[in-house]
Coordinates of C-alpha atoms in Angstrom, one line a residue:
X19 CA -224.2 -34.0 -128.1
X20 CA -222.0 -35.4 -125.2
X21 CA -222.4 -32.7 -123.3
X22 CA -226.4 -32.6 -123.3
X23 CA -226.3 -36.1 -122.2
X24 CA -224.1 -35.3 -119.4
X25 CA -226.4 -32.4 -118.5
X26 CA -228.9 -34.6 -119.1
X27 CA -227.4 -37.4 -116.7
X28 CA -226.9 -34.9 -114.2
X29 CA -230.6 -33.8 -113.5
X30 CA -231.3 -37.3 -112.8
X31 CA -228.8 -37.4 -110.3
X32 CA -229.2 -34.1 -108.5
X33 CA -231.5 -31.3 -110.2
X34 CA -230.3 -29.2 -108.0
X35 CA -226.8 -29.5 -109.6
X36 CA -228.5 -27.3 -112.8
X37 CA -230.7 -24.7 -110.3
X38 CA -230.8 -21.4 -111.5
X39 CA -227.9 -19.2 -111.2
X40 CA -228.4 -16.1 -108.8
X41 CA -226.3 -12.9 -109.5
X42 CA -224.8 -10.9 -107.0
X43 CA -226.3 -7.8 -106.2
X44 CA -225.2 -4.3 -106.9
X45 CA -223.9 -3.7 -103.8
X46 CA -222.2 -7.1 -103.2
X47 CA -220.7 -6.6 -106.5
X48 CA -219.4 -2.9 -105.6
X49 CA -217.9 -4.5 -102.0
X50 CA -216.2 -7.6 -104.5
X51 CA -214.3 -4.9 -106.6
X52 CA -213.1 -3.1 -103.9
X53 CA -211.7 -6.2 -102.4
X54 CA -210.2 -7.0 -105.7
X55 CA -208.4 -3.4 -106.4
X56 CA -207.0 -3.9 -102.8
X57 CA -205.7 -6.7 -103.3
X58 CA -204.0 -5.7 -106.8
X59 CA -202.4 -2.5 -104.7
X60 CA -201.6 -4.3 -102.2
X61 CA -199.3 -6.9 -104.8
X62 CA -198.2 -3.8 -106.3
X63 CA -196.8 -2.6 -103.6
X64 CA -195.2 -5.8 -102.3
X65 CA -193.3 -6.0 -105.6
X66 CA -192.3 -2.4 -105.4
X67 CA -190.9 -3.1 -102.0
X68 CA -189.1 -5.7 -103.0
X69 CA -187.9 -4.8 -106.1
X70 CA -186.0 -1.6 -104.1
X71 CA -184.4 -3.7 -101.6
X72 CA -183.1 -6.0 -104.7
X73 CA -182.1 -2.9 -106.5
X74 CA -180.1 -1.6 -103.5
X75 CA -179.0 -5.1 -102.3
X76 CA -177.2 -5.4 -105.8
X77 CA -175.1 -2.5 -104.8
X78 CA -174.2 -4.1 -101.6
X79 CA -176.2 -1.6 -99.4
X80 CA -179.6 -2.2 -97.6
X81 CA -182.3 0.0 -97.0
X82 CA -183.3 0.8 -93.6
X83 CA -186.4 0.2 -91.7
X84 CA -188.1 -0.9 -95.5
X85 CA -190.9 -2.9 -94.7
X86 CA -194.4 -2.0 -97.0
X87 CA -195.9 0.4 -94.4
X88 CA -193.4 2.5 -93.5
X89 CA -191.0 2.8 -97.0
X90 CA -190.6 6.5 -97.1
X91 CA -187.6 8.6 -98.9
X92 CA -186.2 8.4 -95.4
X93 CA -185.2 5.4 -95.9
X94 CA -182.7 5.8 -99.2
X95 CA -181.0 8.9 -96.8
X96 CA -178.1 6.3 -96.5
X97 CA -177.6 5.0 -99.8
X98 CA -174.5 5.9 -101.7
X99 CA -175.1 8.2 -104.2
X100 CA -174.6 5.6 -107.1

């Protein structure tokens, strides 16, 4: 009941507060998820990153030239075998 009479409250203020909603559109909505799995691999990967250099920086070593773009096993050559 309280919220009809908001809604209700809100027409008379602004009906174009209630307009219809308009859905994105097939393509719009393919573009949106592709953004959005980026962005999850892109976190992934951050974490990853980071959770090598903690890894090695518990051992007391550091990993060399380990930035997201360029980690490759190259960079572990210098670790200790431990």
């Amino acid at each position: 009941m309280i919220d009809a009479r908001t809604l209700a409250r809100l027409v008379r203020i602004d009906p174009q507060l209630l307009c219809p909603v308009k859905h994105r559109s097939a393509e719009a909505q393919a573009d949106l998820t592709v953004i959005r799995a980026r962005a999850a691999l892109v976190r992934t990967r951050t974490m990853l990153v980071n959770a090598a250099r903690g890894l090695t920086k518990s051992y007391g070593e550091r990993l060399r030239g380990c930035n997201a773009r360029g980690m490759k096993p190259k960079a572990a050559e210098d670790l200790s075998p431990e």
